[in-house]
mmCIF file of C-alpha atoms in Angstrom:
data_model
loop_
_atom_site.group_PDB
_atom_site.id
_atom_site.type_symbol
_atom_site.label_atom_id
_atom_site.label_comp_id
_atom_site.label_asym_id
_atom_site.label_seq_id
_atom_site.Cartn_x
_atom_site.Cartn_y
_atom_site.Cartn_z
ATOM 1 C CA UNK M 306 -9.052 -15.926 -17.765
ATOM 2 C CA UNK M 307 -9.178 -13.228 -20.452
ATOM 3 C CA UNK M 308 -8.996 -10.515 -17.887
ATOM 4 C CA UNK M 309 -5.846 -12.190 -16.317
ATOM 5 C CA UNK M 310 -4.290 -12.237 -19.736
ATOM 6 C CA UNK M 311 -4.930 -8.543 -20.186
ATOM 7 C CA UNK M 312 -3.541 -7.768 -16.869
ATOM 8 C CA UNK M 313 -0.370 -9.841 -17.456
ATOM 9 C CA UNK M 314 0.044 -8.092 -20.763
ATOM 10 C CA UNK M 315 -0.066 -4.612 -19.124
ATOM 11 C CA UNK M 316 2.107 -5.614 -16.124
ATOM 12 C CA UNK M 317 4.801 -6.896 -18.271
ATOM 13 C CA UNK M 318 5.190 -3.454 -19.842
ATOM 14 C CA UNK M 319 5.861 -1.827 -16.374
ATOM 15 C CA UNK M 320 9.236 -0.154 -15.599
ATOM 16 C CA UNK M 321 8.184 1.271 -12.259
ATOM 17 C CA UNK M 322 5.192 -0.892 -11.025
ATOM 18 C CA UNK M 323 3.477 -0.358 -7.756
ATOM 19 C CA UNK M 324 0.936 -2.353 -5.672
ATOM 20 C CA UNK M 325 -1.828 -0.604 -3.738
ATOM 21 C CA UNK M 326 -2.992 -3.031 -1.136
ATOM 22 C CA UNK M 327 -6.579 -2.230 0.083
ATOM 23 C CA UNK M 328 -8.993 -3.531 2.712
ATOM 24 C CA UNK M 329 -10.055 -6.261 0.204
ATOM 25 C CA UNK M 330 -6.618 -8.003 0.784
ATOM 26 C CA UNK M 331 -7.329 -8.319 4.421
ATOM 27 C CA UNK M 332 -10.946 -9.482 3.888
ATOM 28 C CA UNK M 333 -9.859 -12.134 1.572
ATOM 29 C CA UNK M 334 -6.967 -13.192 4.034
ATOM 30 C CA UNK M 335 -4.603 -12.657 1.040
ATOM 31 C CA UNK M 336 -1.898 -10.735 3.056
ATOM 32 C CA UNK M 337 0.786 -13.422 2.800
ATOM 33 C CA UNK M 338 0.016 -14.180 -0.886
ATOM 34 C CA UNK M 339 0.175 -10.426 -1.935
ATOM 35 C CA UNK M 340 3.446 -10.002 0.086
ATOM 36 C CA UNK M 341 5.053 -13.129 -1.388
ATOM 37 C CA UNK M 342 3.890 -11.984 -4.906
ATOM 38 C CA UNK M 343 5.381 -8.514 -4.475
ATOM 39 C CA UNK M 344 8.699 -9.926 -3.066
ATOM 40 C CA UNK M 345 8.920 -12.488 -5.844
ATOM 41 C CA UNK M 346 8.192 -9.839 -8.592
ATOM 42 C CA UNK M 347 10.135 -6.886 -7.083
ATOM 43 C CA UNK M 348 7.093 -4.605 -6.668
ATOM 44 C CA UNK M 349 6.819 -2.224 -3.756
ATOM 45 C CA UNK M 350 3.562 -2.259 -1.838
ATOM 46 C CA UNK M 351 1.775 0.735 -0.457
ATOM 47 C CA UNK M 352 -1.391 0.611 1.743
ATOM 48 C CA UNK M 353 -4.833 2.268 1.971
ATOM 49 C CA UNK M 354 -6.237 2.997 5.293
ATOM 50 C CA UNK M 355 -8.354 -0.142 5.280
ATOM 51 C CA UNK M 356 -5.368 -2.094 3.959
ATOM 52 C CA UNK M 357 -2.894 -0.770 6.529
ATOM 53 C CA UNK M 358 -1.653 -3.714 8.818
ATOM 54 C CA UNK M 359 -1.786 -6.365 6.076
ATOM 55 C CA UNK M 360 1.944 -6.003 6.160
ATOM 56 C CA UNK M 361 4.276 -5.170 8.986
ATOM 57 C CA UNK M 362 6.092 -1.861 9.010
ATOM 58 C CA UNK M 363 9.423 -3.516 8.413
ATOM 59 C CA UNK M 364 8.264 -6.026 5.743
ATOM 60 C CA UNK M 365 10.822 -5.956 2.791
ATOM 61 C CA UNK M 366 8.280 -4.816 0.357
ATOM 62 C CA UNK M 367 6.322 -2.359 2.530
ATOM 63 C CA UNK M 368 6.734 1.344 1.534
ATOM 64 C CA UNK M 369 4.137 3.174 3.515
ATOM 65 C CA UNK M 370 0.573 4.444 3.506
ATOM 66 C CA UNK M 371 -0.719 6.143 0.334
ATOM 67 C CA UNK M 372 -2.804 9.182 -0.184
ATOM 68 C CA UNK M 373 -3.958 12.361 1.412
ATOM 69 C CA UNK M 374 -3.054 11.166 4.945
ATOM 70 C CA UNK M 375 -0.133 9.034 3.620
ATOM 71 C CA UNK M 376 3.642 8.965 3.465
ATOM 72 C CA UNK M 377 6.012 10.907 1.270
ATOM 73 C CA UNK M 378 7.497 7.567 0.153
ATOM 74 C CA UNK M 379 4.183 6.016 -1.016
ATOM 75 C CA UNK M 380 3.108 9.184 -2.747
ATOM 76 C CA UNK M 381 6.418 9.690 -4.484
ATOM 77 C CA UNK M 382 6.235 6.172 -5.845
ATOM 78 C CA UNK M 383 2.636 6.618 -6.909
ATOM 79 C CA UNK M 384 3.659 9.745 -8.912
ATOM 80 C CA UNK M 385 6.505 7.727 -10.615
ATOM 81 C CA UNK M 386 4.481 4.596 -11.241
ATOM 82 C CA UNK M 387 3.738 3.554 -14.889
ATOM 83 C CA UNK M 388 1.596 0.635 -13.930
ATOM 84 C CA UNK M 389 -0.340 0.445 -10.704
ATOM 85 C CA UNK M 390 -1.806 -2.846 -9.548
ATOM 86 C CA UNK M 391 -4.785 -1.942 -7.151
ATOM 87 C CA UNK M 392 -5.754 -4.998 -5.150
ATOM 88 C CA UNK M 393 -8.925 -4.963 -3.061
ATOM 89 C CA UNK M 394 -9.219 -1.107 -3.024
ATOM 90 C CA UNK M 395 -12.080 1.078 -3.973
ATOM 91 C CA UNK M 396 -9.628 3.799 -4.983
ATOM 92 C CA UNK M 397 -11.558 6.408 -3.070
ATOM 93 C CA UNK M 398 -10.438 10.009 -2.891
ATOM 94 C CA UNK M 399 -8.396 9.632 0.375
ATOM 95 C CA UNK M 400 -6.288 6.998 -1.480
ATOM 96 C CA UNK M 401 -5.951 8.810 -4.855
ATOM 97 C CA UNK M 402 -5.743 12.459 -3.590
ATOM 98 C CA UNK M 403 -8.856 12.988 -5.778
ATOM 99 C CA UNK M 404 -6.808 11.444 -8.693
ATOM 100 C CA UNK M 405 -3.947 13.785 -8.216
ATOM 101 C CA UNK M 406 -1.463 11.183 -6.737
ATOM 102 C CA UNK M 407 -0.536 9.520 -9.984
ATOM 103 C CA UNK M 408 0.913 10.417 -13.430
ATOM 104 C CA UNK M 409 -1.705 11.210 -15.997
ATOM 105 C CA UNK M 410 -0.109 8.379 -18.124
ATOM 106 C CA UNK M 411 -0.202 5.794 -15.405
ATOM 107 C CA UNK M 412 -2.142 2.513 -16.392
ATOM 108 C CA UNK M 413 -4.177 0.727 -13.640
ATOM 109 C CA UNK M 414 -4.965 -2.906 -13.138
ATOM 110 C CA UNK M 415 -7.687 -3.313 -10.605
ATOM 111 C CA UNK M 416 -8.480 -6.538 -8.798
ATOM 112 C CA UNK M 417 -11.803 -6.224 -6.985
ATOM 113 C CA UNK M 418 -14.683 -8.394 -6.126
ATOM 114 C CA UNK M 419 -17.000 -5.545 -7.193
ATOM 115 C CA UNK M 420 -17.087 -4.555 -10.927
ATOM 116 C CA UNK M 421 -18.134 -1.098 -9.895
ATOM 117 C CA UNK M 422 -14.791 -0.566 -8.306
ATOM 118 C CA UNK M 423 -12.650 -2.694 -10.645
ATOM 119 C CA UNK M 424 -13.559 -0.423 -13.677
ATOM 120 C CA UNK M 425 -12.447 2.857 -12.050
ATOM 121 C CA UNK M 426 -10.060 5.259 -13.690
ATOM 122 C CA UNK M 427 -9.860 3.257 -17.054
ATOM 123 C CA UNK M 428 -8.479 0.336 -15.097
ATOM 124 C CA UNK M 429 -7.903 -3.022 -16.809
ATOM 125 C CA UNK M 430 -10.532 -4.710 -14.636
ATOM 126 C CA UNK M 431 -10.096 -8.213 -13.051
ATOM 127 C CA UNK M 432 -13.307 -9.035 -11.192
ATOM 128 C CA UNK M 433 -12.499 -11.643 -8.550
ATOM 129 C CA UNK M 434 -11.395 -12.458 -5.006
ATOM 130 C CA UNK M 435 -8.066 -10.930 -4.120
ATOM 131 C CA UNK M 436 -6.410 -14.180 -2.981
ATOM 132 C CA UNK M 437 -7.465 -16.418 -5.824
ATOM 133 C CA UNK M 438 -6.784 -13.627 -8.510
ATOM 134 C CA UNK M 439 -3.369 -12.999 -7.192
ATOM 135 C CA UNK M 440 -2.568 -16.693 -7.423
ATOM 136 C CA UNK M 441 -3.857 -16.814 -10.995
ATOM 137 C CA UNK M 442 -1.897 -13.673 -12.011
ATOM 138 C CA UNK M 443 1.305 -14.974 -10.443
ATOM 139 C CA UNK M 444 0.954 -18.322 -12.284
ATOM 140 C CA UNK M 445 0.398 -16.516 -15.595
ATOM 141 C CA UNK M 446 3.335 -14.048 -15.350
ATOM 142 C CA UNK M 447 6.083 -16.634 -15.880
ATOM 143 C CA UNK M 448 9.468 -15.329 -14.816
ATOM 144 C CA UNK M 449 8.699 -11.581 -15.185
ATOM 145 C CA UNK M 450 10.025 -9.200 -12.619
ATOM 146 C CA UNK M 451 10.267 -5.570 -12.239
ATOM 147 C CA UNK M 452 13.487 -4.086 -13.327
ATOM 148 C CA UNK M 453 16.507 -4.387 -10.938
ATOM 149 C CA UNK M 454 16.948 -1.431 -8.688
ATOM 150 C CA UNK M 455 13.229 -0.589 -8.502
ATOM 151 C CA UNK M 456 12.760 -2.030 -4.994
ATOM 152 C CA UNK M 457 15.956 -0.508 -3.775
ATOM 153 C CA UNK M 458 14.877 2.951 -4.799
ATOM 154 C CA UNK M 459 11.458 2.363 -3.156
ATOM 155 C CA UNK M 460 13.030 1.189 0.078
ATOM 156 C CA UNK M 461 15.366 4.316 0.011
ATOM 157 C CA UNK M 462 12.271 6.674 -0.137
ATOM 158 C CA UNK M 463 10.748 4.530 2.664
ATOM 159 C CA UNK M 464 13.921 5.028 4.768
ATOM 160 C CA UNK M 465 13.589 8.757 4.313
ATOM 161 C CA UNK M 466 9.980 8.524 5.332
ATOM 162 C CA UNK M 467 11.137 6.793 8.654
ATOM 163 C CA UNK M 468 13.661 9.569 9.252
ATOM 164 C CA UNK M 469 10.900 12.101 8.927
ATOM 165 C CA UNK M 470 8.631 10.130 11.295
ATOM 166 C CA UNK M 471 11.449 9.966 13.926
ATOM 167 C CA UNK M 472 11.931 13.738 13.603
ATOM 168 C CA UNK M 473 8.148 14.454 14.210
ATOM 169 C CA UNK M 474 7.612 11.794 16.840
ATOM 170 C CA UNK M 475 10.655 12.657 19.060
ATOM 171 C CA UNK M 476 9.493 14.045 22.433
ATOM 172 C CA UNK M 477 10.253 17.717 23.161
ATOM 173 C CA UNK M 478 9.931 20.003 26.180
ATOM 174 C CA UNK M 479 6.651 21.411 24.903
ATOM 175 C CA UNK M 480 3.940 21.641 27.486
ATOM 176 C CA UNK M 481 1.481 19.759 25.359
ATOM 177 C CA UNK M 482 2.620 16.773 23.210
ATOM 178 C CA UNK M 483 1.597 16.508 19.592
ATOM 179 C CA UNK M 484 -0.512 13.690 18.174
ATOM 180 C CA UNK M 485 2.613 12.390 16.463
ATOM 181 C CA UNK M 486 4.486 12.177 19.795
ATOM 182 C CA UNK M 487 1.541 10.470 21.599
ATOM 183 C CA UNK M 488 1.116 7.849 18.751
ATOM 184 C CA UNK M 489 4.859 7.070 19.116
ATOM 185 C CA UNK M 490 4.721 6.662 22.793
ATOM 186 C CA UNK M 491 1.734 4.268 22.621
ATOM 187 C CA UNK M 492 3.264 2.411 19.790
ATOM 188 C CA UNK M 493 6.529 1.760 21.597
ATOM 189 C CA UNK M 494 4.516 0.495 24.634
ATOM 190 C CA UNK M 495 2.322 -1.762 22.662
ATOM 191 C CA UNK M 496 3.044 -5.401 22.539
ATOM 192 C CA UNK M 497 3.684 -7.187 19.143
ATOM 193 C CA UNK M 498 0.169 -8.563 19.053
ATOM 194 C CA UNK M 499 -1.759 -5.602 20.629
ATOM 195 C CA UNK M 500 -4.402 -4.082 18.280
ATOM 196 C CA UNK M 501 -4.732 -0.453 17.576
ATOM 197 C CA UNK M 502 -8.326 0.823 16.994
ATOM 198 C CA UNK M 503 -8.781 4.499 16.050
ATOM 199 C CA UNK M 504 -12.101 6.137 15.371
ATOM 200 C CA UNK M 505 -13.135 9.552 13.933
ATOM 201 C CA UNK M 506 -11.310 12.979 13.963
ATOM 202 C CA UNK M 507 -7.749 13.771 13.333
ATOM 203 C CA UNK M 508 -6.304 10.637 14.978
ATOM 204 C CA UNK M 509 -7.040 8.102 12.099
ATOM 205 C CA UNK M 510 -4.680 10.180 9.958
ATOM 206 C CA UNK M 511 -2.042 10.372 12.606
ATOM 207 C CA UNK M 512 -1.902 6.645 13.100
ATOM 208 C CA UNK M 513 -2.106 5.882 9.350
ATOM 209 C CA UNK M 514 0.997 7.885 8.982
ATOM 210 C CA UNK M 515 2.724 7.188 12.287
ATOM 211 C CA UNK M 516 1.845 3.857 13.639
ATOM 212 C CA UNK M 517 4.429 1.259 12.899
ATOM 213 C CA UNK M 518 2.658 -2.099 12.680
ATOM 214 C CA UNK M 519 4.543 -4.890 14.471
ATOM 215 C CA UNK M 520 2.344 -7.867 13.562
ATOM 216 C CA UNK M 521 -0.115 -8.359 10.687
ATOM 217 C CA UNK M 522 -3.770 -7.398 11.288
ATOM 218 C CA UNK M 523 -3.273 -5.322 14.471
ATOM 219 C CA UNK M 524 -4.427 -2.180 13.085
ATOM 220 C CA UNK M 525 -8.016 -0.882 12.533
#
């Protein structure tokens, strides 16, 4: 309870908050709870590789994948953010760009079932299950919301990212298609509930960036 109070105090200072949704959100079955919390509070959500697929590509709060193999939208929001609410993420180097993705003054609140991960990068740690902790955090926040216009700004950056994706995924007359073009063709052919599974090599990065999730939990 004290940790929740500390997290609320920090979050209420935020002018440009950002949620990083990690694999722990999916393991906790907290996707709907996190999405509803973000929408209610006006906080954009970006996803790690393990967290991708918790939200659909077109969800009103979704703003892209973050990190080294992430999107221009998510990484721009990370650089601007003054408070980052990290939910169920280990904040590993692919996500943080080896800690180059954020402003040096950014304050982290980290919700994680593992204390080792919750205390990273001088975070305000909240050790707990993602689903239960988000519920408690929401109940303790009262009527607080992020400043008006913050979500609209985030979605404008995401729209620019989608335009960039379109540019790179459009087929050309080249003899050999690019990864991005192949990902797009398969993505368009996939049904709403078809699941994408990608393994090692370059393709996980390509699908993290370029796969537009049509239904929750259809990406691994």
